[in-house]
Amino acid sequence: MHSRRKPHATLRKAYPHFAWDTPALPLELCDMIIDFNHTARKTLARCSLVCRAWIPASRYHMWTSIRLTPTNIDTFLSLISSDQSTFLPYLQNVEVENAFKKIKHYHNFWNGWDIIASYLHDLPRLRSFTLSKVSWGLLDDMKWSSSVLYTFASVTKLSLSNVSFHDTPQLLAFLCNFPHLRHLTVAICFAFIDEGLFQDEEDAMSDSLLGHDTSVDVEDHVTSPLVVPYPLSGWPSLHSCHFTQGQLFDVFGLHVASRQEMFAWMASFTPALCIRDLSLYSITTHELESCGILLASVGKTIKKLTISFLHTFYLEIARHVNISGLSSLTTLHVRQIGLEACDCTKLSTIFLLLSQIRSTKMKSLIFTLSVDVLEGLQDANWATFQRCLALPHFAEVEEITFNMHYATASPSEEYFRCKLPESHRRGILRFNFLHSQQTNY
């Protein structure tokens, strides 16, 4: 119990009936009251000024998350540089977005980033770190930064979206700085190709006049084997790994092999990763082999697999991808939307994956499809679909969900239920109709 200090005598005279000497509420109850205001930042700010005992609970909510951009990074830098600043230990989630519209914003961001990173990497409560539209290598004076080499030992969740590095080894070195990850999300993370692949017009013209061959096989360059200089014994706590889609901004000179090299690198860990939730969006032809290697390496622990293919054909998928070794699989989510539906109008890829499953623990099947894909099926295709769903491995399936994207009129649910009568009889079919303009593929 915490006692209040005795008030001034004039207050006692003004409020004689107030119980001045009664003890204060227990600190635990005060914390609960403050917790109810966790979204009201102004209220939390006032609470933090009441007394020292209320500061931890107030700041816990006030400084749970921060978002650094080129427009506020200078203010944040001056705040943390102050001798009176004491809020940093309360930070749990940091989002960094370098979405600059003017080149001076880009310079301002990097001028302060190295200093800020030196503060952030050692915070005991920092759990989540998000980088968006951050580039190492876009400008000559913004190459590999010393801040990338800091180790963020407390971070358990890392999200990268539109993040570029000078080359793939630098990307892998950056990932090694998060040794205790539990959740990793990568949406378009790439490295820059050798500058020699993109000559300026003057160099190209002089080479042409001298009779030099200026053609460069970019594909051969991209798919060259990677020698990994940063071995890792593995992220022992990594449970979910999502390679998702992102909105690619207009930058020339992208090294599109970065993701396939990440797959091969992660598959080489000893002991193998224990990933339970794996998402692989828009697998390309060049990524098929490394994708298959990764699935073979971590397959025994995967419980949920989300997968889709981009501009990839059935025979190529069958040659490299095999999910029969996913013995713990309970949920399979297959996507075929937009460009991902290329060469899949007859659901051949779905039929292939369903036929490969050998797990006896299957509980859920999810299909995210364009309506055009299903409407183009013939009766023979529907019969094949029904036979796949009737395989012994799916006897214990509790739910089959169709997330169906449409562009004009919403399709008829009854039509699709009639095409899968056995699953409809079991009561396990679920349909979600999503308008294409309201969803992000």
mmCIF file with all atom_site columns, C-alpha atoms in Angstrom, residues 285 288 309-318 335-352 373 377:
data_model
loop_
_atom_site.group_PDB
_atom_site.id
_atom_site.type_symbol
_atom_site.label_atom_id
_atom_site.label_alt_id
_atom_site.label_comp_id
_atom_site.label_asym_id
_atom_site.label_entity_id
_atom_site.label_seq_id
_atom_site.pdbx_PDB_ins_code
_atom_site.Cartn_x
_atom_site.Cartn_y
_atom_site.Cartn_z
_atom_site.occupancy
_atom_site.B_iso_or_equiv
_atom_site.pdbx_formal_charge
_atom_site.auth_seq_id
_atom_site.auth_comp_id
_atom_site.auth_asym_id
_atom_site.auth_atom_id
_atom_site.pdbx_PDB_model_num
ATOM 1  C CA . THR A 1 285 ? 10.504  -20.946 -62.619 1.00 0.00 ? 285 THR A CA 1
ATOM 2  C CA . LEU A 1 288 ? 11.415  -23.875 -58.179 1.00 0.00 ? 288 LEU A CA 1
ATOM 3  C CA . PHE A 1 309 ? 3.292   -20.106 -58.516 1.00 0.00 ? 309 PHE A CA 1
ATOM 4  C CA . LEU A 1 310 ? 3.937   -17.333 -61.031 1.00 0.00 ? 310 LEU A CA 1
ATOM 5  C CA . HIS A 1 311 ? 4.367   -18.006 -64.762 1.00 0.00 ? 311 HIS A CA 1
ATOM 6  C CA . THR A 1 312 ? 5.185   -21.606 -63.895 1.00 0.00 ? 312 THR A CA 1
ATOM 7  C CA . PHE A 1 313 ? 3.966   -24.736 -65.634 1.00 0.00 ? 313 PHE A CA 1
ATOM 8  C CA . TYR A 1 314 ? 2.653   -27.998 -64.234 1.00 0.00 ? 314 TYR A CA 1
ATOM 9  C CA . LEU A 1 315 ? 5.488   -30.247 -65.434 1.00 0.00 ? 315 LEU A CA 1
ATOM 10 C CA . GLU A 1 316 ? 8.141   -27.911 -64.022 1.00 0.00 ? 316 GLU A CA 1
ATOM 11 C CA . ILE A 1 317 ? 6.406   -27.837 -60.647 1.00 0.00 ? 317 ILE A CA 1
ATOM 12 C CA . ALA A 1 318 ? 6.115   -31.637 -60.606 1.00 0.00 ? 318 ALA A CA 1
ATOM 13 C CA . ARG A 1 335 ? -3.436  -19.467 -54.324 1.00 0.00 ? 335 ARG A CA 1
ATOM 14 C CA . GLN A 1 336 ? -4.207  -18.957 -58.006 1.00 0.00 ? 336 GLN A CA 1
ATOM 15 C CA . ILE A 1 337 ? -5.047  -15.295 -58.615 1.00 0.00 ? 337 ILE A CA 1
ATOM 16 C CA . GLY A 1 338 ? -4.245  -13.015 -61.513 1.00 0.00 ? 338 GLY A CA 1
ATOM 17 C CA . LEU A 1 339 ? -0.840  -13.859 -62.966 1.00 0.00 ? 339 LEU A CA 1
ATOM 18 C CA . GLU A 1 340 ? -0.539  -16.705 -60.471 1.00 0.00 ? 340 GLU A CA 1
ATOM 19 C CA . ALA A 1 341 ? -3.304  -18.489 -62.410 1.00 0.00 ? 341 ALA A CA 1
ATOM 20 C CA . CYS A 1 342 ? -1.161  -18.725 -65.572 1.00 0.00 ? 342 CYS A CA 1
ATOM 21 C CA . ASP A 1 343 ? -1.423  -22.213 -67.111 1.00 0.00 ? 343 ASP A CA 1
ATOM 22 C CA . CYS A 1 344 ? -3.606  -23.313 -64.191 1.00 0.00 ? 344 CYS A CA 1
ATOM 23 C CA . THR A 1 345 ? -7.078  -22.966 -65.706 1.00 0.00 ? 345 THR A CA 1
ATOM 24 C CA . LYS A 1 346 ? -7.726  -26.665 -65.169 1.00 0.00 ? 346 LYS A CA 1
ATOM 25 C CA . LEU A 1 347 ? -6.441  -26.637 -61.562 1.00 0.00 ? 347 LEU A CA 1
ATOM 26 C CA . SER A 1 348 ? -3.633  -29.000 -62.554 1.00 0.00 ? 348 SER A CA 1
ATOM 27 C CA . THR A 1 349 ? -1.311  -27.529 -59.924 1.00 0.00 ? 349 THR A CA 1
ATOM 28 C CA . ILE A 1 350 ? -3.907  -28.014 -57.167 1.00 0.00 ? 350 ILE A CA 1
ATOM 29 C CA . PHE A 1 351 ? -4.532  -31.596 -58.268 1.00 0.00 ? 351 PHE A CA 1
ATOM 30 C CA . LEU A 1 352 ? -0.783  -32.248 -58.191 1.00 0.00 ? 352 LEU A CA 1
ATOM 31 C CA . VAL A 1 373 ? -10.534 -20.389 -62.927 1.00 0.00 ? 373 VAL A CA 1
ATOM 32 C CA . LEU A 1 377 ? -13.717 -26.151 -65.442 1.00 0.00 ? 377 LEU A CA 1
#
